[in-house]
PDB file of C-alpha atoms in Angstrom:
ATOM      1  CA  MET A 221      16.923 -18.452   6.543  1.00  0.00           C
ATOM      2  CA  LYS A 222      13.350 -19.740   6.344  1.00  0.00           C
ATOM      3  CA  LEU A 223      10.393 -18.284   4.501  1.00  0.00           C
ATOM      4  CA  GLY A 224       7.566 -17.592   6.929  1.00  0.00           C
ATOM      5  CA  LEU A 225       4.361 -15.637   7.216  1.00  0.00           C
ATOM      6  CA  LEU A 226       2.974 -13.224   9.772  1.00  0.00           C
ATOM      7  CA  THR A 227      -0.338 -14.666  10.948  1.00  0.00           C
ATOM      8  CA  ALA A 228      -1.963 -11.256  11.567  1.00  0.00           C
ATOM      9  CA  ALA A 229      -3.763 -11.235   8.196  1.00  0.00           C
ATOM     10  CA  LEU A 230      -5.385 -14.580   9.033  1.00  0.00           C
ATOM     11  CA  GLY A 231      -7.232 -13.586  12.178  1.00  0.00           C
ATOM     12  CA  GLN A 232     -10.300 -15.593  11.139  1.00  0.00           C
ATOM     13  CA  MET A 233      -8.254 -18.819  11.090  1.00  0.00           C
ATOM     14  CA  PRO A 234      -7.099 -20.546  14.302  1.00  0.00           C
ATOM     15  CA  LEU A 235      -3.413 -21.303  14.682  1.00  0.00           C
ATOM     16  CA  ASP A 236      -3.810 -25.033  14.052  1.00  0.00           C
ATOM     17  CA  GLN A 237      -5.443 -24.372  10.668  1.00  0.00           C
ATOM     18  CA  ILE A 238      -2.737 -21.888   9.694  1.00  0.00           C
ATOM     19  CA  ALA A 239      -0.054 -24.386  10.695  1.00  0.00           C
ATOM     20  CA  ALA A 240      -1.671 -27.056   8.506  1.00  0.00           C
ATOM     21  CA  TRP A 241      -2.053 -24.723   5.501  1.00  0.00           C
ATOM     22  CA  ALA A 242       1.290 -22.904   5.573  1.00  0.00           C
ATOM     23  CA  PRO A 243       3.629 -25.768   4.519  1.00  0.00           C
ATOM     24  CA  GLN A 244       1.342 -26.594   1.585  1.00  0.00           C
ATOM     25  CA  ALA A 245       1.868 -23.036   0.331  1.00  0.00           C
ATOM     26  CA  GLY A 246       5.642 -23.171   0.793  1.00  0.00           C
ATOM     27  CA  TYR A 247       6.100 -21.640   4.238  1.00  0.00           C
ATOM     28  CA  ARG A 248       8.392 -23.078   6.904  1.00  0.00           C
ATOM     29  CA  ALA A 249       8.000 -20.579   9.750  1.00  0.00           C
ATOM     30  CA  LEU A 250       5.298 -18.512  11.432  1.00  0.00           C
ATOM     31  CA  GLU A 251       5.590 -15.056  12.942  1.00  0.00           C
ATOM     32  CA  VAL A 252       2.704 -15.444  15.360  1.00  0.00           C
ATOM     33  CA  ALA A 253       0.389 -12.531  16.110  1.00  0.00           C
ATOM     34  CA  ALA A 254      -0.485 -12.159  19.794  1.00  0.00           C
ATOM     35  CA  TRP A 255      -2.817  -9.195  20.228  1.00  0.00           C
ATOM     36  CA  PRO A 256      -5.014  -9.249  23.325  1.00  0.00           C
ATOM     37  CA  VAL A 257      -8.408 -10.890  23.212  1.00  0.00           C
ATOM     38  CA  ASP A 258     -10.805  -8.147  24.282  1.00  0.00           C
ATOM     39  CA  SER A 259     -13.522  -5.941  22.848  1.00  0.00           C
ATOM     40  CA  ARG A 260     -11.078  -3.163  21.911  1.00  0.00           C
ATOM     41  CA  HIS A 261      -9.046  -5.414  19.634  1.00  0.00           C
ATOM     42  CA  VAL A 262     -11.566  -7.725  18.009  1.00  0.00           C
ATOM     43  CA  HIS A 263     -10.131  -6.846  14.578  1.00  0.00           C
ATOM     44  CA  GLN A 264      -6.642  -8.003  15.540  1.00  0.00           C
ATOM     45  CA  ALA A 265      -5.239 -11.523  15.439  1.00  0.00           C
ATOM     46  CA  ALA A 266      -4.760 -13.351  18.727  1.00  0.00           C
ATOM     47  CA  HIS A 267      -3.139 -16.629  17.738  1.00  0.00           C
ATOM     48  CA  LEU A 268      -1.425 -16.992  21.111  1.00  0.00           C
ATOM     49  CA  GLY A 269      -3.312 -16.394  24.330  1.00  0.00           C
ATOM     50  CA  VAL A 270      -0.333 -14.912  26.140  1.00  0.00           C
ATOM     51  CA  ALA A 271      -2.290 -13.939  29.259  1.00  0.00           C
ATOM     52  CA  GLY A 272      -1.792 -16.874  31.617  1.00  0.00           C
ATOM     53  CA  PHE A 273       0.219 -18.849  29.059  1.00  0.00           C
ATOM     54  CA  THR A 274       1.468 -22.009  30.779  1.00  0.00           C
ATOM     55  CA  ALA A 275       4.115 -24.681  30.243  1.00  0.00           C
ATOM     56  CA  VAL A 276       1.311 -26.972  29.060  1.00  0.00           C
ATOM     57  CA  ASP A 277       0.304 -24.344  26.461  1.00  0.00           C
ATOM     58  CA  ALA A 278       3.916 -24.050  25.332  1.00  0.00           C
ATOM     59  CA  ALA A 279       4.236 -27.812  24.902  1.00  0.00           C
ATOM     60  CA  ARG A 280       1.001 -27.907  22.904  1.00  0.00           C
ATOM     61  CA  VAL A 281       2.076 -25.080  20.565  1.00  0.00           C
ATOM     62  CA  ASN A 282       5.555 -26.527  20.033  1.00  0.00           C
ATOM     63  CA  GLU A 283       4.053 -29.934  19.295  1.00  0.00           C
ATOM     64  CA  LEU A 284       1.739 -28.296  16.738  1.00  0.00           C
ATOM     65  CA  MET A 285       4.693 -26.614  15.031  1.00  0.00           C
ATOM     66  CA  ASP A 286       6.757 -29.795  15.039  1.00  0.00           C
ATOM     67  CA  SER A 287       3.922 -31.834  13.565  1.00  0.00           C
ATOM     68  CA  HIS A 288       3.880 -29.567  10.495  1.00  0.00           C
ATOM     69  CA  GLY A 289       7.630 -29.022  10.185  1.00  0.00           C
ATOM     70  CA  LEU A 290       7.341 -25.381  11.218  1.00  0.00           C
ATOM     71  CA  SER A 291       9.207 -23.082  13.565  1.00  0.00           C
ATOM     72  CA  ILE A 292       8.136 -19.806  15.181  1.00  0.00           C
ATOM     73  CA  SER A 293      10.316 -16.914  14.036  1.00  0.00           C
ATOM     74  CA  ALA A 294       8.861 -14.301  16.410  1.00  0.00           C
ATOM     75  CA  VAL A 295       5.911 -13.424  18.616  1.00  0.00           C
ATOM     76  CA  THR A 296       4.365 -10.146  17.460  1.00  0.00           C
ATOM     77  CA  TYR A 297       2.290  -7.506  19.216  1.00  0.00           C
ATOM     78  CA  CYS A 298       2.603  -4.130  17.507  1.00  0.00           C
ATOM     79  CA  ALA A 299       1.004  -1.509  19.744  1.00  0.00           C
ATOM     80  CA  ASN A 300       1.738   2.087  20.741  1.00  0.00           C
ATOM     81  CA  ASN A 301       4.270   1.810  23.554  1.00  0.00           C
ATOM     82  CA  LEU A 302       4.248   5.605  23.962  1.00  0.00           C
ATOM     83  CA  HIS A 303       0.458   5.999  24.121  1.00  0.00           C
ATOM     84  CA  HIS A 304      -0.591   9.363  25.553  1.00  0.00           C
ATOM     85  CA  ASP A 305      -3.007   7.772  28.068  1.00  0.00           C
ATOM     86  CA  PRO A 306      -0.925   6.408  30.991  1.00  0.00           C
ATOM     87  CA  ALA A 307      -3.505   3.724  31.805  1.00  0.00           C
ATOM     88  CA  GLU A 308      -3.609   2.501  28.201  1.00  0.00           C
ATOM     89  CA  ARG A 309       0.189   2.639  27.953  1.00  0.00           C
ATOM     90  CA  ASP A 310       0.457   0.548  31.114  1.00  0.00           C
ATOM     91  CA  ARG A 311      -2.011  -1.993  29.703  1.00  0.00           C
ATOM     92  CA  ILE A 312       0.024  -2.219  26.483  1.00  0.00           C
ATOM     93  CA  HIS A 313       3.258  -2.717  28.426  1.00  0.00           C
ATOM     94  CA  ARG A 314       1.707  -5.453  30.566  1.00  0.00           C
ATOM     95  CA  HIS A 315       0.574  -7.314  27.474  1.00  0.00           C
ATOM     96  CA  LEU A 316       3.972  -6.869  25.815  1.00  0.00           C
ATOM     97  CA  ARG A 317       5.675  -8.356  28.882  1.00  0.00           C
ATOM     98  CA  ALA A 318       3.256 -11.303  28.638  1.00  0.00           C
ATOM     99  CA  CYS A 319       4.301 -11.733  24.990  1.00  0.00           C
ATOM    100  CA  ILE A 320       7.935 -11.772  26.101  1.00  0.00           C
ATOM    101  CA  ASP A 321       7.175 -14.387  28.774  1.00  0.00           C
ATOM    102  CA  THR A 322       5.333 -16.502  26.204  1.00  0.00           C
ATOM    103  CA  ALA A 323       8.174 -16.256  23.687  1.00  0.00           C
ATOM    104  CA  ALA A 324      10.644 -17.326  26.366  1.00  0.00           C
ATOM    105  CA  SER A 325       8.513 -20.332  27.334  1.00  0.00           C
ATOM    106  CA  LEU A 326       8.307 -21.376  23.669  1.00  0.00           C
ATOM    107  CA  GLY A 327      12.048 -21.004  23.150  1.00  0.00           C
ATOM    108  CA  VAL A 328      11.440 -18.150  20.682  1.00  0.00           C
ATOM    109  CA  GLY A 329      14.109 -15.480  20.931  1.00  0.00           C
ATOM    110  CA  LYS A 330      12.327 -12.524  19.331  1.00  0.00           C
ATOM    111  CA  VAL A 331       9.305 -10.335  20.028  1.00  0.00           C
ATOM    112  CA  THR A 332       8.275  -7.657  17.530  1.00  0.00           C
ATOM    113  CA  THR A 333       6.458  -4.482  18.563  1.00  0.00           C
ATOM    114  CA  PHE A 334       6.425  -0.728  17.804  1.00  0.00           C
ATOM    115  CA  ILE A 335       8.087   2.212  19.496  1.00  0.00           C
ATOM    116  CA  GLY A 336       4.951   4.300  18.997  1.00  0.00           C
ATOM    117  CA  ARG A 337       4.399   7.996  19.639  1.00  0.00           C
ATOM    118  CA  ASP A 338       2.377  10.272  21.876  1.00  0.00           C
ATOM    119  CA  ILE A 339       0.636  12.257  19.138  1.00  0.00           C
ATOM    120  CA  THR A 340      -0.258  15.015  21.606  1.00  0.00           C
ATOM    121  CA  LEU A 341       3.441  15.913  22.042  1.00  0.00           C
ATOM    122  CA  PRO A 342       6.246  17.072  19.717  1.00  0.00           C
ATOM    123  CA  VAL A 343       8.773  14.490  18.584  1.00  0.00           C
ATOM    124  CA  ALA A 344      11.498  15.920  20.831  1.00  0.00           C
ATOM    125  CA  ASP A 345       9.323  15.282  23.893  1.00  0.00           C
ATOM    126  CA  ASN A 346       8.551  11.792  22.611  1.00  0.00           C
ATOM    127  CA  LEU A 347      12.238  10.941  22.474  1.00  0.00           C
ATOM    128  CA  LYS A 348      12.521  11.845  26.146  1.00  0.00           C
ATOM    129  CA  GLN A 349       9.421   9.801  26.980  1.00  0.00           C
ATOM    130  CA  ALA A 350      10.846   6.818  25.116  1.00  0.00           C
ATOM    131  CA  GLU A 351      14.154   7.052  26.942  1.00  0.00           C
ATOM    132  CA  ARG A 352      12.207   6.891  30.188  1.00  0.00           C
ATOM    133  CA  HIS A 353       9.602   4.201  29.454  1.00  0.00           C
ATOM    134  CA  LEU A 354      11.155   1.794  26.947  1.00  0.00           C
ATOM    135  CA  PRO A 355      14.558   0.606  28.274  1.00  0.00           C
ATOM    136  CA  PRO A 356      12.861  -1.325  31.137  1.00  0.00           C
ATOM    137  CA  LEU A 357      10.905  -3.311  28.531  1.00  0.00           C
ATOM    138  CA  ALA A 358      14.086  -4.144  26.596  1.00  0.00           C
ATOM    139  CA  ARG A 359      15.805  -5.215  29.822  1.00  0.00           C
ATOM    140  CA  TYR A 360      12.788  -7.333  30.799  1.00  0.00           C
ATOM    141  CA  ALA A 361      13.123  -9.160  27.477  1.00  0.00           C
ATOM    142  CA  ALA A 362      16.899  -9.538  27.658  1.00  0.00           C
ATOM    143  CA  ASP A 363      16.667 -11.000  31.160  1.00  0.00           C
ATOM    144  CA  ARG A 364      14.511 -13.777  29.674  1.00  0.00           C
ATOM    145  CA  GLY A 365      16.697 -14.468  26.657  1.00  0.00           C
ATOM    146  CA  VAL A 366      14.432 -12.569  24.263  1.00  0.00           C
ATOM    147  CA  ARG A 367      15.373  -9.742  21.912  1.00  0.00           C
ATOM    148  CA  LEU A 368      12.782  -6.966  21.726  1.00  0.00           C
ATOM    149  CA  LEU A 369      12.444  -5.596  18.192  1.00  0.00           C
ATOM    150  CA  ALA A 370      10.628  -2.595  16.735  1.00  0.00           C
ATOM    151  CA  GLU A 371       9.230  -2.696  13.206  1.00  0.00           C
ATOM    152  CA  ASN A 372       9.893   0.343  10.992  1.00  0.00           C
ATOM    153  CA  CYS A 373       6.257   0.909   9.972  1.00  0.00           C
ATOM    154  CA  PRO A 374       5.523   4.672  10.219  1.00  0.00           C
ATOM    155  CA  MET A 375       1.952   3.972  11.440  1.00  0.00           C
ATOM    156  CA  GLU A 376       0.667   7.112   9.761  1.00  0.00           C
ATOM    157  CA  GLY A 377      -2.841   5.779  10.384  1.00  0.00           C
ATOM    158  CA  TRP A 378      -2.431   6.545  14.098  1.00  0.00           C
ATOM    159  CA  HIS A 379      -1.941  10.247  13.391  1.00  0.00           C
ATOM    160  CA  PRO A 380      -5.013  12.356  12.540  1.00  0.00           C
ATOM    161  CA  ASP A 381      -3.148  13.977   9.634  1.00  0.00           C
ATOM    162  CA  GLY A 382      -1.335  10.868   8.457  1.00  0.00           C
ATOM    163  CA  TYR A 383       2.126  11.776   9.786  1.00  0.00           C
ATOM    164  CA  PRO A 384       4.467   9.139  11.267  1.00  0.00           C
ATOM    165  CA  ALA A 385       3.257   7.886  14.651  1.00  0.00           C
ATOM    166  CA  ASN A 386       5.818   5.131  15.239  1.00  0.00           C
ATOM    167  CA  LEU A 387       9.297   6.508  15.938  1.00  0.00           C
ATOM    168  CA  ALA A 388      11.101   3.652  14.240  1.00  0.00           C
ATOM    169  CA  TYR A 389      10.614   4.632  10.605  1.00  0.00           C
ATOM    170  CA  SER A 390      14.096   5.788   9.540  1.00  0.00           C
ATOM    171  CA  PRO A 391      17.742   4.644   9.870  1.00  0.00           C
ATOM    172  CA  GLU A 392      18.432   7.635  12.133  1.00  0.00           C
ATOM    173  CA  LEU A 393      15.754   6.379  14.515  1.00  0.00           C
ATOM    174  CA  TRP A 394      17.046   2.803  14.265  1.00  0.00           C
ATOM    175  CA  ASP A 395      20.383   4.010  15.624  1.00  0.00           C
ATOM    176  CA  TRP A 396      18.568   5.901  18.386  1.00  0.00           C
ATOM    177  CA  MET A 397      16.309   3.008  19.418  1.00  0.00           C
ATOM    178  CA  ALA A 398      19.343   0.713  19.587  1.00  0.00           C
ATOM    179  CA  THR A 399      20.519   2.884  22.497  1.00  0.00           C
ATOM    180  CA  LEU A 400      17.237   1.960  24.234  1.00  0.00           C
ATOM    181  CA  GLY A 401      17.990  -1.754  23.832  1.00  0.00           C
ATOM    182  CA  PHE A 402      15.741  -2.399  20.825  1.00  0.00           C
ATOM    183  CA  GLY A 403      16.604  -4.317  17.682  1.00  0.00           C
ATOM    184  CA  LEU A 404      14.872  -3.911  14.315  1.00  0.00           C
ATOM    185  CA  THR A 405      12.249  -5.891  12.433  1.00  0.00           C
ATOM    186  CA  TYR A 406      13.107  -4.639   8.935  1.00  0.00           C
ATOM    187  CA  ASP A 407      10.220  -4.175   6.489  1.00  0.00           C
ATOM    188  CA  PRO A 408      11.378  -2.607   3.192  1.00  0.00           C
ATOM    189  CA  SER A 409       7.869  -1.701   2.002  1.00  0.00           C
ATOM    190  CA  HIS A 410       7.655   1.339   4.278  1.00  0.00           C
ATOM    191  CA  LEU A 411      10.835   2.990   3.032  1.00  0.00           C
ATOM    192  CA  PRO A 412      10.321   4.047  -0.634  1.00  0.00           C
ATOM    193  CA  TRP A 413       7.368   6.352   0.038  1.00  0.00           C
ATOM    194  CA  LEU A 414       9.457   8.091   2.704  1.00  0.00           C
ATOM    195  CA  GLY A 415      12.251   8.691   0.180  1.00  0.00           C
ATOM    196  CA  ILE A 416      14.546   6.120   1.843  1.00  0.00           C
ATOM    197  CA  ASP A 417      16.472   3.646  -0.311  1.00  0.00           C
ATOM    198  CA  PRO A 418      15.565   0.218   1.122  1.00  0.00           C
ATOM    199  CA  LEU A 419      18.869  -1.421   0.147  1.00  0.00           C
ATOM    200  CA  ASP A 420      21.089   1.357   1.515  1.00  0.00           C
ATOM    201  CA  ALA A 421      19.031   1.360   4.705  1.00  0.00           C
ATOM    202  CA  LEU A 422      19.275  -2.429   4.979  1.00  0.00           C
ATOM    203  CA  ARG A 423      23.047  -2.425   4.514  1.00  0.00           C
ATOM    204  CA  HIS A 424      23.397   0.219   7.238  1.00  0.00           C
ATOM    205  CA  ALA A 425      21.182  -1.776   9.616  1.00  0.00           C
ATOM    206  CA  LEU A 426      23.059  -5.007   8.936  1.00  0.00           C
ATOM    207  CA  ASP A 427      26.399  -3.272   9.491  1.00  0.00           C
ATOM    208  CA  THR A 428      25.233  -2.059  12.907  1.00  0.00           C
ATOM    209  CA  GLY A 429      23.870  -5.485  13.865  1.00  0.00           C
ATOM    210  CA  ILE A 430      20.408  -4.161  14.688  1.00  0.00           C
ATOM    211  CA  VAL A 431      18.423  -6.430  12.313  1.00  0.00           C
ATOM    212  CA  GLY A 432      16.755  -9.220  14.281  1.00  0.00           C
ATOM    213  CA  HIS A 433      13.913 -10.165  11.955  1.00  0.00           C
ATOM    214  CA  VAL A 434      12.694  -9.352   8.422  1.00  0.00           C
ATOM    215  CA  GLN A 435       9.183  -8.923   7.074  1.00  0.00           C
ATOM    216  CA  ALA A 436       8.365  -9.173   3.376  1.00  0.00           C
ATOM    217  CA  LYS A 437       5.788  -6.751   2.050  1.00  0.00           C
ATOM    218  CA  ASP A 438       5.888  -4.864  -1.249  1.00  0.00           C
ATOM    219  CA  ILE A 439       4.787  -1.394  -2.313  1.00  0.00           C
ATOM    220  CA  GLN A 440       3.254   0.007  -5.485  1.00  0.00           C
ATOM    221  CA  ILE A 441       3.825   3.698  -6.241  1.00  0.00           C
ATOM    222  CA  ASP A 442       1.944   5.956  -8.657  1.00  0.00           C
ATOM    223  CA  GLN A 443       4.445   8.705  -9.523  1.00  0.00           C
ATOM    224  CA  ARG A 444       1.864  10.897 -11.301  1.00  0.00           C
ATOM    225  CA  ALA A 445      -0.448  10.800  -8.285  1.00  0.00           C
ATOM    226  CA  ARG A 446       2.472  11.775  -6.028  1.00  0.00           C
ATOM    227  CA  THR A 447       2.988  14.841  -8.225  1.00  0.00           C
ATOM    228  CA  ARG A 448      -0.641  15.781  -7.575  1.00  0.00           C
ATOM    229  CA  TYR A 449      -0.749  15.154  -3.825  1.00  0.00           C
ATOM    230  CA  GLY A 450       2.849  15.483  -2.658  1.00  0.00           C
ATOM    231  CA  VAL A 451       4.737  13.152  -0.366  1.00  0.00           C
ATOM    232  CA  PHE A 452       2.237  13.580   2.501  1.00  0.00           C
ATOM    233  CA  GLY A 453      -0.661  12.439   0.305  1.00  0.00           C
ATOM    234  CA  LYS A 454      -4.192  13.721  -0.105  1.00  0.00           C
ATOM    235  CA  THR A 455      -5.325  16.654   1.982  1.00  0.00           C
ATOM    236  CA  ALA A 456      -8.705  18.094   0.931  1.00  0.00           C
ATOM    237  CA  THR A 457     -10.074  14.779  -0.323  1.00  0.00           C
ATOM    238  CA  ARG A 458      -8.580  12.401   2.252  1.00  0.00           C
ATOM    239  CA  THR A 459     -11.157  10.067   3.770  1.00  0.00           C
ATOM    240  CA  CYS A 460      -8.923   8.559   6.488  1.00  0.00           C
ATOM    241  CA  PRO A 461      -5.270   8.836   7.578  1.00  0.00           C
ATOM    242  CA  THR A 462      -4.206   5.954   5.322  1.00  0.00           C
ATOM    243  CA  ASP A 463      -5.966   7.357   2.216  1.00  0.00           C
ATOM    244  CA  VAL A 464      -2.784   8.879   0.744  1.00  0.00           C
ATOM    245  CA  GLY A 465      -3.735   8.429  -2.889  1.00  0.00           C
ATOM    246  CA  TRP A 466      -0.353   7.665  -4.461  1.00  0.00           C
ATOM    247  CA  TRP A 467       0.972   4.413  -2.961  1.00  0.00           C
ATOM    248  CA  ARG A 468      -0.361   1.155  -1.564  1.00  0.00           C
ATOM    249  CA  TYR A 469       1.091  -2.007  -0.078  1.00  0.00           C
ATOM    250  CA  ARG A 470       1.219  -5.190  -2.174  1.00  0.00           C
ATOM    251  CA  VAL A 471       2.341  -8.768  -1.666  1.00  0.00           C
ATOM    252  CA  PRO A 472       5.871  -9.536  -2.920  1.00  0.00           C
ATOM    253  CA  GLY A 473       5.719 -10.027  -6.674  1.00  0.00           C
ATOM    254  CA  CYS A 474       3.024  -7.383  -7.235  1.00  0.00           C
ATOM    255  CA  GLY A 475       5.001  -4.251  -6.338  1.00  0.00           C
ATOM    256  CA  HIS A 476       8.220  -2.410  -7.170  1.00  0.00           C
ATOM    257  CA  LEU A 477      10.765  -3.847  -4.721  1.00  0.00           C
ATOM    258  CA  ASP A 478      13.701  -5.939  -5.964  1.00  0.00           C
ATOM    259  CA  TRP A 479      13.459  -9.018  -3.746  1.00  0.00           C
ATOM    260  CA  ASN A 480      16.438 -10.689  -5.388  1.00  0.00           C
ATOM    261  CA  GLN A 481      18.675  -7.824  -4.244  1.00  0.00           C
ATOM    262  CA  ILE A 482      17.093  -7.601  -0.793  1.00  0.00           C
ATOM    263  CA  ILE A 483      17.489 -11.292  -0.025  1.00  0.00           C
ATOM    264  CA  ASP A 484      20.962 -11.448  -1.588  1.00  0.00           C
ATOM    265  CA  THR A 485      21.977  -8.529   0.656  1.00  0.00           C
ATOM    266  CA  LEU A 486      20.772 -10.493   3.675  1.00  0.00           C
ATOM    267  CA  TYR A 487      22.767 -13.554   2.635  1.00  0.00           C
ATOM    268  CA  ALA A 488      25.862 -11.475   1.857  1.00  0.00           C
ATOM    269  CA  ALA A 489      25.771 -10.016   5.372  1.00  0.00           C
ATOM    270  CA  GLY A 490      25.395 -13.441   6.986  1.00  0.00           C
ATOM    271  CA  TYR A 491      21.837 -12.871   8.208  1.00  0.00           C
ATOM    272  CA  THR A 492      20.585 -16.125   9.738  1.00  0.00           C
ATOM    273  CA  GLY A 493      17.076 -15.114  10.821  1.00  0.00           C
ATOM    274  CA  ASP A 494      13.840 -15.666   8.932  1.00  0.00           C
ATOM    275  CA  ILE A 495      11.782 -13.564   6.533  1.00  0.00           C
ATOM    276  CA  ALA A 496       8.020 -13.452   7.130  1.00  0.00           C
ATOM    277  CA  VAL A 497       5.458 -12.325   4.571  1.00  0.00           C
ATOM    278  CA  GLU A 498       3.148  -9.604   5.906  1.00  0.00           C
ATOM    279  CA  HIS A 499      -0.069  -9.378   3.903  1.00  0.00           C
ATOM    280  CA  GLU A 500      -1.675  -5.920   3.632  1.00  0.00           C
ATOM    281  CA  ASP A 501      -2.503  -6.046  -0.074  1.00  0.00           C
ATOM    282  CA  PRO A 502      -5.884  -4.430  -0.921  1.00  0.00           C
ATOM    283  CA  VAL A 503      -6.043  -6.253  -4.267  1.00  0.00           C
ATOM    284  CA  TRP A 504      -5.475  -9.721  -2.790  1.00  0.00           C
ATOM    285  CA  GLY A 505      -7.483  -9.120   0.350  1.00  0.00           C
ATOM    286  CA  GLY A 506     -11.012  -8.601   1.595  1.00  0.00           C
ATOM    287  CA  THR A 507     -11.886 -12.286   1.823  1.00  0.00           C
ATOM    288  CA  LEU A 508     -10.031 -15.240   3.273  1.00  0.00           C
ATOM    289  CA  ASP A 509      -9.730 -16.938  -0.129  1.00  0.00           C
ATOM    290  CA  ARG A 510      -8.177 -13.861  -1.733  1.00  0.00           C
ATOM    291  CA  THR A 511      -5.851 -13.339   1.221  1.00  0.00           C
ATOM    292  CA  LEU A 512      -4.619 -16.934   1.003  1.00  0.00           C
ATOM    293  CA  HIS A 513      -4.102 -16.515  -2.738  1.00  0.00           C
ATOM    294  CA  GLY A 514      -2.018 -13.398  -2.052  1.00  0.00           C
ATOM    295  CA  MET A 515       0.071 -15.435   0.375  1.00  0.00           C
ATOM    296  CA  ARG A 516       0.636 -18.023  -2.361  1.00  0.00           C
ATOM    297  CA  ILE A 517       1.770 -15.295  -4.790  1.00  0.00           C
ATOM    298  CA  ALA A 518       4.257 -14.083  -2.190  1.00  0.00           C
ATOM    299  CA  ALA A 519       5.587 -17.596  -1.574  1.00  0.00           C
ATOM    300  CA  ARG A 520       6.042 -18.266  -5.303  1.00  0.00           C
ATOM    301  CA  THR A 521       7.964 -14.986  -5.606  1.00  0.00           C
ATOM    302  CA  LEU A 522      10.277 -15.474  -2.639  1.00  0.00           C
ATOM    303  CA  GLN A 523      10.767 -19.249  -2.444  1.00  0.00           C
ATOM    304  CA  PRO A 524      13.252 -19.480  -5.348  1.00  0.00           C
ATOM    305  CA  LEU A 525      15.486 -16.885  -3.647  1.00  0.00           C
ATOM    306  CA  ILE A 526      15.806 -18.663  -0.286  1.00  0.00           C
ATOM    307  CA  ILE A 527      17.974 -21.664   0.536  1.00  0.00           C
ATOM    308  CA  THR A 528      15.810 -24.494   1.811  1.00  0.00           C
ATOM    309  CA  GLN A 529      18.759 -26.481   3.176  1.00  0.00           C
ATOM    310  CA  PRO A 530      22.369 -25.485   3.910  1.00  0.00           C
ATOM    311  CA  ALA A 531      24.625 -25.948   0.890  1.00  0.00           C
ATOM    312  CA  ALA A 532      27.454 -28.466   1.189  1.00  0.00           C
ATOM    313  CA  PRO A 533      30.974 -26.970   1.452  1.00  0.00           C
ATOM    314  CA  GLY A 534      32.295 -25.835  -1.894  1.00  0.00           C
ATOM    315  CA  ARG A 535      28.910 -26.001  -3.611  1.00  0.00           C
ATOM    316  CA  GLU A 536      26.879 -23.111  -4.914  1.00  0.00           C
ATOM    317  CA  ARG A 537      23.624 -22.342  -3.144  1.00  0.00           C
TER     318      ARG A 537
END
């Protein structure tokens, strides 16, 4: 297992600068963000230009990683694969296939995305839509030696009322999406506010073999504010779908999750993938300097829990 970081929070830095900085902060892997470069996604990170990605590009990126002692744990493009607009859904699927092609050319075996949701339809209809549209994407990946993964972020910000808009948010849905050919990028931060025990959920996912990648993000919960607003968050005073009022994401070390237990559970199950810090902390964010400091806090929290080299037989890790 290697400690890595998801590059999405560092959209203002090019990949070569991230690769130079990451090892100095204690990171050994990058989960590389690969959103499209166009006017609709200027706020997203595009650290790999997957459209028209060539063998020369792959050699250049792999050389960059090698020069800094890094590996790529996954290529990530988290978009709504069940978008209600067929033209937009087709555009998203084309870009996701390009991400899969790029991962294959780099020798990276994992691509992380979302299941998504058509917010104009009930969930039952969405399940049928997913069973129609998503298995071809999973097969496309598998044919190229890549495992397609869905992260368990509820994406409540996509729904006008703040309800889950990514049908990958619970263990029940993990079992369902496995039937579509998808694995799981497990992020424990999304589970406590949904009333899901992150360790029980992780053990279930590891037992089923669905976990392909892990992201490290923490959560801070205000129990008194939850009593005021309820589990769905603010209603009359909400300013945007993510303005819930009683919880917020934090970097590991600044929230409530027990990272010692989470990482020990991964080791106990024989998990051999990587764990990538995802930075969405409003306290350690807003500027590049504060974001980088938040990344350092996360590395200092998680580094002591992760083996840097395989232990010799008979020795403790």
